[in-house]
Amino acid sequence: MASQHGSIGKNWPSAGALLALAVLALIALPALVALGWSSPGMGSTSASFLWQAASFTLFQAVLSTLISVVLGVLLARAISRRQFFGRGFLLRLFALPQGLPALVAVLALVSLYGRAGFISRFWPELPSIYGLNGILLAHVFFNLPYAALLTLIALQQVPREQWRLAQMLGMSERAIFRVIEWPVLQNALPGIAGLIFMLCVTSFTIVLTLGGGPAATTLELAIYQALRFDYDPGLALALAMGQIGLCALLLSFLAKFRPPFAETARLSLGPERASLSRSGNPVPDMIIIILSALFILLPILSVILSGLTADFSRLLTERILWRAIATSGGIAFTAALIAVLIAYPLALAAIRLESKGAVKKARIFEAPVELTLLLPPVLLGAGWFLILMPSTSSVGYAPVLIVLINAIMALPFVYRSLAVSLRRLVAHEDPLCESLGIAGWSRFSLIDWPILKPAFRAAFTFAFLLSFGDFGVIAFFGSDSIVTLPFLIYQRLGSYRTDDAAGIALVLAVFSILMTQAFSAFGRKEHAHD
Amino acid sequence: MLRLASLLTLFFAVLAPAHAAPVLTVYTYESFTADWGPGPAVKKAFEAKCGCEVRFVSLADGVAILNRLKMEGKNSEADIVLGLDTNLTAEARNTNLFAPHGADISTVTIPNGWSDPNFLPFDFAHFAVIYDSEKIKNPPKSLDELVNGNPAEKIVIQDPRTSTPGLGLLLWMRSVYGDKAPDAWKKLSKRVLTVTPGWSEAYGLFTKGEAPMVFSYTTSPAYHMIEEKTDRYQAAAFSEGHYLQIEVAGIMASSKQPALAKDFLKFMVSTEFQDIIPTTNWMMPAAKTSARIPEAFGKLVNPSKSFLFTPEEVASKRKVWTEEWQASMAQ
């Protein structure tokens, strides 16, 4: 990692970034080529169906993103200026929903908002969860906490002096938003919105299960159908490329809203704004915080409660459960580590280029990371399978491929989590380090690491949780030596063992919560360093 | 990374027993090889007589198995493929990867009989609407009553584009309504709470109490009666008849153990294998059993008429019928 600091002065990125880009390309491109190559002759799908699928995909994704981001900003602002009991605990839990397997989350939401749900019992007029409502509800549950978390990281980049100044000047909330918060948000929001948008585009189980019927049909379903029932890898690839093209257009549109890289004053950071400014009426803030906390925590609580009915005296003696915990943990840990190692040099290179005004070049390092999210993991799995298959038992490669594909899927999250802190690092430390001639490992260990540590922890936690709850690729390889927790959940649900599945979901949730509390940096002392 | 890969390799090497005996590789689906599934007992029973080792490779479902074979072609490690259903056998046959099974089919007891030269059935069930008897006192007595019934009483069904039962309901509607199926779907759509990508999601919503009916199998109540000791969930008997799902196995032409593979298929339709099926796979045995099947199976709906399109019809019409389904349901 040290190598990339050697080339600060040049307008071209480091060897580390190029290497990361090459690794990324090596994981993704051969699989895609193999899929196109193997295709026996591409079938077609009706244009009217594609039109319907594409328009519904975009419609629900845009709506889901808008709601998640707007609510996320409101929540982040409220949290940023209030201090309350359990603040750190709550923030660390915000990483959790993204890590829940989709089906577990859907069933949890249904047990609250469904026709027989807990909330519907007290509030019978609640609109039906099946249809667009349910899709939006589930997507906001997944993405609101994520949007809030990233927005909060961005807001924490505001120097403490600015808050002090605002307080001294007696600035109104409106003025604070316009002068202090908005410039920060303007930098961060396009990236956050883009990421959430892509998550909603590729959402599969949620859209189908809660969608109510084939009127809610997405491109992801068309890809899945082409690859499965029609076994037409060429068509699946073409559809995936169409989806990527469509999203690339939208992302480049979003990128226009990003302001040019601006050098901010080198001031000490004030992450704990809450301890400085207690201005304004706390009631609206607390209402937002309490409602959001209920919205995010109730489904998690529901996962835990419905899991308690399971027969743990038997479940916990099953060796396969412990093996699954170890396997899931091992895969998630390795995948998260790889994701951080690839994302860091890429993000650093992109932001350095951007800081020098080479915006187009910066996009070369940023865009591939963002767009990998749009490649369905099964598609990558199928491609790699085709490549490795003739040589030897494919099962031997399965663990390596599962780790790599999980790492790729986590990249965009890691990238976003690192990007905000990196912007500040590049703006503040690069000129200083250059003038002092600090470079290489000494710079990374003395200057960068202390600043980036919280961001690294957040990024790693996210990537870990995502892989920990991921089901996608594992089913494809069908090796009996690899059994993960999500796999066990689906397997038991698939053979009437609903209670077992709920119990294992509880185990997964508990391990995820422990992970967030142990690793995530939020609400910790070290975050408040200057 | 490298260290992890080598650690994993070592881990699996330790797990693999150092057998010199020939290995029979069976591709099947996950729930077959689960601890509570038929897999472990089948493996034990066959290994006791074959002097070989049975190795299962379990994939998500029949469709995933077939796709895996299409990718692997003649290089496949599979000797036996177990877990396709008759909706997939035409496509499977067209790959030319399968050898004739050569087994005696006189012991096979499948409704409407059996004659396929490549594939041999190991179990079957009829599709059925399962209802919650605490919520529905007058379950529909025919598919037509289901279609025209009270829209407030909902059913959860599966998507024929992604799921086997979903395709089953599509074919059932076709069998009963023929070309008028799209109209029937339009009516039924008013009773459909949601369409899920697979069986698990649908059944999960049903047992959570979201809908009083779900599309599943006539054998589903047997699980609840035997494992959960409850009569609450029952299958509705439909007067038109029920659509059939037959699960089959076949021998790969590329198998390096053809004799062993043939022995396995013979074993598959023997009483020893068939005795295992009912309470592990929750399906009806496809041949004679020696032990008495649990009483609960005697209480199940036993359709007098079985619908089944030929594999060739399904292969040629599936796409058109699915598109019709989509058009009528999306309105």
XYZ file of N, CA and C in Angstrom, chain B residues 143-326:
552
model
N -60.748 -26.298 -9.041
C -59.911 -25.198 -9.509
C -60.804 -24.021 -9.890
N -61.971 -24.351 -10.466
C -62.891 -23.306 -10.881
C -63.409 -22.509 -9.682
N -63.667 -23.210 -8.567
C -64.098 -22.493 -7.368
C -62.975 -21.617 -6.826
N -61.742 -22.091 -6.985
C -60.610 -21.261 -6.556
C -60.550 -19.988 -7.394
N -60.682 -20.168 -8.714
C -60.576 -19.038 -9.636
C -61.676 -18.015 -9.382
N -62.908 -18.507 -9.143
C -64.050 -17.593 -9.037
C -64.427 -17.239 -7.602
N -63.632 -17.687 -6.642
C -63.998 -17.502 -5.235
C -63.854 -16.083 -4.726
N -64.118 -15.935 -3.440
C -64.087 -14.643 -2.766
C -62.703 -13.988 -2.835
N -62.596 -12.828 -3.515
C -61.290 -12.177 -3.669
C -60.664 -11.757 -2.336
N -61.478 -11.672 -1.277
C -60.913 -11.272 0.010
C -60.112 -12.403 0.646
N -60.422 -13.651 0.265
C -59.639 -14.791 0.751
C -58.471 -15.011 -0.188
N -57.273 -14.721 0.307
C -56.120 -14.639 -0.592
C -55.322 -15.946 -0.661
N -54.573 -16.062 -1.745
C -53.645 -17.182 -1.917
C -52.276 -16.629 -2.312
N -51.219 -17.280 -1.847
C -49.869 -16.925 -2.285
C -49.431 -17.969 -3.303
N -49.011 -17.526 -4.469
C -48.537 -18.462 -5.495
C -47.093 -18.131 -5.883
N -46.490 -19.001 -6.687
C -45.098 -18.805 -7.088
C -45.043 -18.393 -8.567
N -43.921 -17.804 -8.912
C -43.717 -17.292 -10.259
C -43.264 -18.423 -11.187
N -44.005 -18.678 -12.289
C -43.589 -19.767 -13.185
C -42.255 -19.492 -13.873
N -41.804 -18.234 -13.835
C -40.532 -17.912 -14.478
C -39.338 -18.316 -13.626
N -39.571 -18.542 -12.350
C -38.448 -18.830 -11.469
C -38.645 -20.077 -10.612
N -39.843 -20.653 -10.593
C -40.075 -21.711 -9.618
C -40.836 -22.894 -10.208
N -40.516 -24.086 -9.709
C -41.139 -25.309 -10.193
C -42.634 -25.392 -9.858
N -43.040 -25.140 -8.594
C -44.484 -25.136 -8.335
C -45.195 -24.053 -9.153
N -44.545 -22.920 -9.361
C -45.143 -21.856 -10.177
C -45.467 -22.371 -11.572
N -44.513 -23.097 -12.142
C -44.738 -23.690 -13.459
C -45.844 -24.742 -13.372
N -45.892 -25.471 -12.251
C -46.925 -26.486 -12.055
C -48.327 -25.894 -12.106
N -48.520 -24.767 -11.432
C -49.843 -24.133 -11.441
C -50.193 -23.640 -12.845
N -49.199 -23.104 -13.533
C -49.409 -22.645 -14.912
C -49.908 -23.806 -15.780
N -49.271 -24.965 -15.644
C -49.635 -26.125 -16.462
C -50.997 -26.700 -16.034
N -51.274 -26.626 -14.752
C -52.571 -27.093 -14.242
C -53.701 -26.243 -14.830
N -53.531 -24.935 -14.774
C -54.537 -24.024 -15.330
C -54.738 -24.309 -16.818
N -53.630 -24.569 -17.538
C -53.701 -24.906 -18.969
C -54.476 -26.214 -19.187
N -54.192 -27.201 -18.321
C -54.847 -28.503 -18.466
C -56.352 -28.367 -18.308
N -56.780 -27.506 -17.384
C -58.210 -27.389 -17.099
C -58.888 -26.412 -18.050
N -58.260 -25.281 -18.319
C -58.932 -24.219 -19.088
C -58.500 -24.138 -20.538
N -57.449 -24.841 -20.939
C -56.992 -24.784 -22.322
C -56.707 -23.353 -22.750
N -57.228 -22.974 -23.920
C -56.956 -21.635 -24.448
C -57.616 -20.538 -23.626
N -58.562 -20.914 -22.756
C -59.223 -19.890 -21.935
C -58.429 -19.595 -20.659
N -57.256 -20.221 -20.522
C -56.446 -20.032 -19.310
C -56.158 -18.557 -19.010
N -55.813 -17.747 -20.026
C -55.528 -16.339 -19.697
C -56.689 -15.640 -18.987
N -57.950 -15.934 -19.429
C -59.097 -15.318 -18.754
C -59.188 -15.788 -17.312
N -58.970 -17.099 -17.122
C -59.033 -17.648 -15.766
C -57.964 -17.005 -14.878
N -56.771 -16.781 -15.452
C -55.707 -16.134 -14.681
C -56.116 -14.727 -14.261
N -56.792 -14.022 -15.172
C -57.226 -12.661 -14.831
C -58.141 -12.683 -13.619
N -59.050 -13.687 -13.602
C -59.964 -13.782 -12.449
C -59.187 -14.176 -11.192
N -58.311 -15.171 -11.343
C -57.562 -15.651 -10.178
C -56.675 -14.546 -9.599
N -56.188 -13.675 -10.468
C -55.244 -12.653 -10.000
C -55.850 -11.795 -8.885
N -57.180 -11.686 -8.854
C -57.821 -10.883 -7.798
C -57.672 -11.544 -6.432
N -57.444 -12.849 -6.431
C -57.292 -13.549 -5.143
C -55.827 -13.711 -4.749
N -54.946 -13.344 -5.645
C -53.521 -13.579 -5.381
C -52.954 -12.458 -4.519
N -52.473 -12.808 -3.346
C -51.875 -11.801 -2.466
C -50.556 -11.325 -3.061
N -49.696 -12.270 -3.397
C -48.439 -11.927 -4.049
C -47.890 -13.167 -4.750
N -46.965 -12.915 -5.676
C -46.346 -13.999 -6.436
C -44.886 -14.039 -6.032
N -44.452 -15.141 -5.426
C -43.088 -15.168 -4.905
C -42.136 -15.871 -5.870
N -40.820 -15.583 -5.745
C -39.878 -16.229 -6.664
C -39.725 -17.727 -6.426
N -39.988 -18.200 -5.236
C -39.816 -19.632 -4.984
C -40.825 -20.152 -3.980
N -40.779 -21.467 -3.761
C -41.713 -22.107 -2.844
C -41.521 -21.611 -1.411
N -40.237 -21.442 -0.995
C -39.936 -21.094 0.397
C -40.578 -19.781 0.821
N -40.474 -18.757 -0.042
C -41.043 -17.460 0.291
C -42.548 -17.581 0.460
N -43.192 -18.308 -0.470
C -44.643 -18.453 -0.427
C -45.070 -19.182 0.838
N -44.409 -20.303 1.129
C -44.806 -21.086 2.284
C -44.508 -20.335 3.580
N -43.427 -19.564 3.578
C -43.099 -18.733 4.734
C -44.189 -17.709 5.018
N -44.684 -17.051 3.964
C -45.756 -16.069 4.136
C -47.028 -16.754 4.637
N -47.290 -17.950 4.111
C -48.484 -18.701 4.504
C -48.420 -19.067 5.991
N -47.308 -19.630 6.436
C -47.241 -20.043 7.839
C -47.145 -18.842 8.782
N -46.759 -17.668 8.253
C -46.813 -16.460 9.074
C -48.237 -15.926 9.182
N -49.162 -16.538 8.459
C -50.561 -16.132 8.551
C -50.944 -14.997 7.631
N -50.103 -14.720 6.623
C -50.403 -13.620 5.717
C -51.549 -13.937 4.764
N -51.682 -15.192 4.396
C -52.769 -15.603 3.511
C -53.255 -16.961 4.004
N -54.566 -17.240 3.839
C -55.085 -18.523 4.314
C -54.817 -19.679 3.348
N -54.277 -19.375 2.142
C -54.021 -20.439 1.161
C -52.649 -20.237 0.513
N -52.043 -21.355 0.125
C -50.762 -21.277 -0.569
C -50.719 -22.411 -1.583
N -49.959 -22.212 -2.655
C -49.823 -23.274 -3.644
C -48.646 -24.159 -3.251
N -48.921 -25.476 -3.104
C -47.867 -26.400 -2.669
C -48.203 -27.815 -3.167
N -47.999 -28.812 -2.332
C -48.193 -30.205 -2.740
C -49.246 -30.899 -1.876
N -49.855 -31.950 -2.402
C -50.803 -32.736 -1.597
C -50.110 -33.330 -0.376
N -48.780 -33.510 -0.455
C -48.060 -34.154 0.642
C -47.686 -33.187 1.770
N -47.840 -31.870 1.540
C -47.434 -30.909 2.577
C -48.087 -31.185 3.931
N -49.414 -31.475 3.990
C -50.016 -31.710 5.308
C -49.359 -32.858 6.061
N -48.785 -33.834 5.349
C -48.142 -34.956 6.032
C -47.020 -34.461 6.935
N -46.252 -33.477 6.466
C -45.188 -32.945 7.319
C -45.761 -32.372 8.606
N -46.800 -31.557 8.462
C -47.365 -30.909 9.656
C -47.986 -31.938 10.603
N -48.605 -32.981 10.022
C -49.238 -33.997 10.869
C -48.187 -34.822 11.609
N -47.117 -35.203 10.911
C -46.138 -36.101 11.521
C -45.137 -35.345 12.390
N -44.557 -34.271 11.857
C -43.488 -33.579 12.586
C -44.027 -32.572 13.594
N -45.170 -31.965 13.274
C -45.675 -30.912 14.169
C -46.951 -31.329 14.875
N -47.426 -32.556 14.589
C -48.631 -33.111 15.229
C -49.825 -32.172 15.140
N -50.032 -31.602 13.955
C -51.200 -30.732 13.807
C -51.926 -31.015 12.490
N -53.278 -30.944 12.565
C -54.106 -31.135 11.370
C -54.499 -29.795 10.757
N -53.911 -28.728 11.259
C -54.376 -27.398 10.890
C -54.286 -27.131 9.379
N -53.185 -27.554 8.758
C -52.993 -27.249 7.341
C -53.413 -28.426 6.482
N -54.366 -28.219 5.606
C -54.914 -29.294 4.785
C -54.859 -28.943 3.304
N -54.829 -29.987 2.475
C -54.872 -29.775 1.028
C -56.322 -29.791 0.573
N -56.655 -28.906 -0.375
C -58.008 -28.872 -0.926
C -58.070 -29.825 -2.116
N -59.038 -30.775 -2.075
C -59.187 -31.707 -3.205
C -59.988 -31.014 -4.305
N -59.460 -31.031 -5.518
C -60.129 -30.359 -6.632
C -60.759 -31.399 -7.552
N -62.047 -31.184 -7.882
C -62.807 -32.194 -8.622
C -62.299 -32.414 -10.051
N -61.661 -31.403 -10.650
C -61.189 -31.591 -12.034
C -60.036 -32.591 -12.097
N -59.335 -32.761 -10.985
C -58.098 -33.539 -10.963
C -56.941 -32.623 -10.612
N -55.779 -33.219 -10.307
C -54.615 -32.432 -9.886
C -53.454 -32.625 -10.852
N -52.610 -31.607 -10.949
C -51.433 -31.722 -11.811
C -50.335 -32.477 -11.060
N -49.597 -33.271 -11.820
C -48.642 -34.205 -11.242
C -47.219 -33.667 -11.362
N -46.432 -33.863 -10.313
C -44.990 -33.651 -10.456
C -44.293 -34.976 -10.195
N -43.495 -35.409 -11.168
C -42.750 -36.657 -11.015
C -41.268 -36.314 -11.004
N -40.562 -36.766 -9.973
C -39.124 -36.511 -9.891
C -38.377 -37.736 -10.399
N -37.384 -37.486 -11.237
C -36.712 -38.602 -11.898
C -35.197 -38.546 -11.738
N -34.565 -39.682 -12.069
C -33.108 -39.743 -12.114
C -32.696 -40.376 -13.434
N -31.451 -40.111 -13.853
C -30.939 -40.697 -15.086
C -29.450 -40.931 -14.979
N -28.928 -41.718 -15.923
C -27.501 -42.043 -15.932
C -26.814 -41.207 -17.001
N -25.667 -40.635 -16.668
C -24.910 -39.859 -17.644
C -24.210 -40.810 -18.613
N -24.292 -40.505 -19.915
C -23.621 -41.337 -20.909
C -22.109 -41.296 -20.701
N -21.635 -40.195 -20.101
C -20.184 -40.046 -19.915
C -19.679 -40.724 -18.642
N -20.559 -41.362 -17.897
C -20.157 -41.970 -16.622
C -19.076 -43.024 -16.831
N -18.076 -42.991 -15.933
C -17.022 -43.996 -16.011
C -17.370 -45.222 -15.195
N -18.528 -45.181 -14.536
C -18.978 -46.325 -13.731
C -20.366 -46.767 -14.188
N -20.543 -47.085 -15.467
C -21.911 -47.345 -15.952
C -22.588 -48.498 -15.221
N -21.836 -49.539 -14.873
C -22.463 -50.682 -14.207
C -22.961 -50.284 -12.819
N -22.104 -49.548 -12.116
C -22.452 -49.087 -10.776
C -23.669 -48.154 -10.837
N -23.683 -47.294 -11.855
C -24.789 -46.345 -12.009
C -26.099 -47.096 -12.252
N -26.045 -48.132 -13.077
C -27.258 -48.928 -13.330
C -27.735 -49.603 -12.060
N -26.768 -50.108 -11.276
C -27.134 -50.717 -9.993
C -27.856 -49.708 -9.101
N -27.372 -48.468 -9.137
C -27.975 -47.444 -8.274
C -29.426 -47.199 -8.680
N -29.688 -47.111 -9.986
C -31.068 -46.871 -10.418
C -31.973 -48.059 -10.063
N -31.424 -49.250 -10.172
C -32.200 -50.437 -9.768
C -32.550 -50.337 -8.287
N -31.521 -49.944 -7.515
C -31.698 -49.771 -6.073
C -32.748 -48.688 -5.787
N -32.766 -47.684 -6.651
C -33.660 -46.541 -6.439
C -35.132 -46.948 -6.487
N -35.469 -47.907 -7.341
C -36.879 -48.319 -7.396
C -37.128 -49.580 -6.554
N -36.143 -49.920 -5.702
C -36.349 -51.050 -4.796
C -37.051 -50.569 -3.522
N -37.584 -51.523 -2.760
C -38.307 -51.134 -1.541
C -37.395 -50.428 -0.545
N -36.124 -50.799 -0.513
C -35.219 -50.216 0.473
C -35.109 -48.698 0.316
N -34.939 -48.256 -0.919
C -34.864 -46.822 -1.204
C -36.236 -46.178 -1.009
N -37.252 -46.828 -1.545
C -38.594 -46.225 -1.534
C -39.139 -46.063 -0.112
N -38.738 -46.960 0.792
C -39.162 -46.829 2.190
C -38.679 -45.518 2.812
N -37.542 -45.053 2.331
C -36.944 -43.841 2.913
C -37.715 -42.583 2.504
N -38.249 -42.599 1.284
C -38.780 -41.368 0.666
C -39.866 -40.622 1.454
N -40.977 -41.285 1.836
C -42.119 -40.496 2.327
C -41.786 -39.510 3.448
N -41.141 -39.992 4.514
C -40.941 -39.093 5.657
C -39.636 -38.312 5.593
N -38.862 -38.453 4.520
C -37.663 -37.625 4.411
C -37.799 -36.601 3.293
N -38.382 -37.028 2.169
C -38.544 -36.090 1.058
C -39.971 -35.535 1.001
N -40.861 -36.044 1.847
C -42.263 -35.628 1.890
C -42.893 -35.671 0.510
N -42.671 -36.784 -0.167
C -43.280 -37.036 -1.469
C -43.820 -38.469 -1.430
N -44.618 -38.840 -2.436
C -45.142 -40.204 -2.500
C -44.100 -41.098 -3.158
N -43.937 -42.337 -2.661
C -42.972 -43.249 -3.283
C -43.404 -43.591 -4.712
N -42.408 -43.816 -5.591
C -42.710 -44.086 -6.992
C -42.730 -45.577 -7.285
N -42.459 -46.397 -6.268
C -42.521 -47.845 -6.439
C -42.928 -48.449 -5.102
N -43.029 -49.785 -5.084
C -43.500 -50.453 -3.861
C -42.611 -50.157 -2.660
N -43.251 -50.051 -1.510
C -42.493 -49.936 -0.268
C -42.744 -51.202 0.544
N -41.817 -51.542 1.431
C -42.028 -52.728 2.258
C -42.670 -52.326 3.575
N -42.103 -51.298 4.177
C -42.665 -50.824 5.436
C -43.993 -50.136 5.157
N -44.846 -50.102 6.153
C -46.097 -49.384 5.973
C -45.788 -47.887 5.998
N -46.370 -47.172 5.048
C -46.191 -45.719 5.041
C -46.963 -45.162 6.234
N -46.406 -44.135 6.910
C -47.107 -43.582 8.074
C -48.572 -43.258 7.758
N -49.369 -43.413 8.787
C -50.812 -43.253 8.669
C -51.206 -41.929 8.026
N -50.465 -40.883 8.383
C -50.801 -39.548 7.882
C -50.883 -39.522 6.359
N -50.037 -40.309 5.696
C -50.057 -40.315 4.230
C -51.374 -40.872 3.695
N -52.007 -41.762 4.477
C -53.295 -42.293 4.064
C -54.397 -41.251 4.118
N -54.181 -40.208 4.916
C -55.208 -39.162 5.046
C -55.088 -38.104 3.959
N -54.034 -38.185 3.153
C -53.807 -37.117 2.173
C -54.797 -37.204 1.027
N -54.981 -36.075 0.359
C -55.822 -36.032 -0.830
C -55.230 -36.974 -1.877
N -56.047 -37.854 -2.392
C -55.582 -38.788 -3.413
C -56.397 -38.568 -4.688
N -55.880 -37.748 -5.598
C -56.680 -37.331 -6.755
C -57.057 -38.527 -7.635
N -58.296 -38.509 -8.126
C -58.718 -39.595 -9.000
C -58.211 -39.358 -10.413
N -57.955 -38.105 -10.744
C -57.447 -37.829 -12.083
C -56.149 -37.026 -11.980
N -55.163 -37.395 -12.797
C -53.884 -36.681 -12.775
C -53.635 -36.036 -14.126
N -53.303 -34.769 -14.112
C -52.909 -34.085 -15.348
C -51.401 -34.129 -15.492
N -50.943 -34.293 -16.723
C -49.501 -34.195 -16.990
C -49.293 -33.974 -18.481
N -48.701 -32.855 -18.830
C -48.307 -32.648 -20.223
C -47.070 -33.483 -20.500
N -46.875 -33.868 -21.746
C -45.639 -34.589 -22.058
C -44.468 -33.612 -21.950
N -43.283 -34.125 -21.630
C -42.109 -33.251 -21.528
C -41.911 -32.424 -22.802
N -42.218 -33.011 -23.955
C -42.023 -32.302 -25.219
C -42.982 -31.118 -25.333
N -44.251 -31.344 -24.924
C -45.215 -30.240 -24.957
C -44.757 -29.088 -24.062
N -44.304 -29.446 -22.860
C -43.858 -28.412 -21.928
C -42.693 -27.637 -22.543
N -41.730 -28.387 -23.106
C -40.547 -27.730 -23.659
C -40.917 -26.758 -24.765
N -41.896 -27.137 -25.614
C -42.198 -26.272 -26.747
C -43.152 -25.131 -26.386
N -43.985 -25.307 -25.350
C -45.001 -24.294 -25.068
C -44.685 -23.398 -23.870
N -43.730 -23.789 -23.056
C -43.524 -23.089 -21.794
C -43.373 -21.582 -21.977
N -42.566 -21.199 -22.958
C -42.275 -19.781 -23.136
C -43.536 -18.991 -23.489
N -44.299 -19.514 -24.449
C -45.525 -18.822 -24.879
C -46.509 -18.721 -23.719
N -46.695 -19.832 -23.021
C -47.657 -19.841 -21.922
C -47.225 -18.914 -20.787
N -45.923 -18.862 -20.541
C -45.441 -17.965 -19.480
C -45.692 -16.513 -19.853
N -45.463 -16.184 -21.133
C -45.703 -14.802 -21.561
C -47.186 -14.445 -21.448
N -48.044 -15.420 -21.793
C -49.490 -15.203 -21.633
C -49.839 -14.949 -20.170
N -49.255 -15.759 -19.320
C -49.498 -15.637 -17.871
C -49.138 -14.239 -17.390
N -47.953 -13.820 -17.851
C -47.458 -12.517 -17.439
C -48.400 -11.412 -17.892
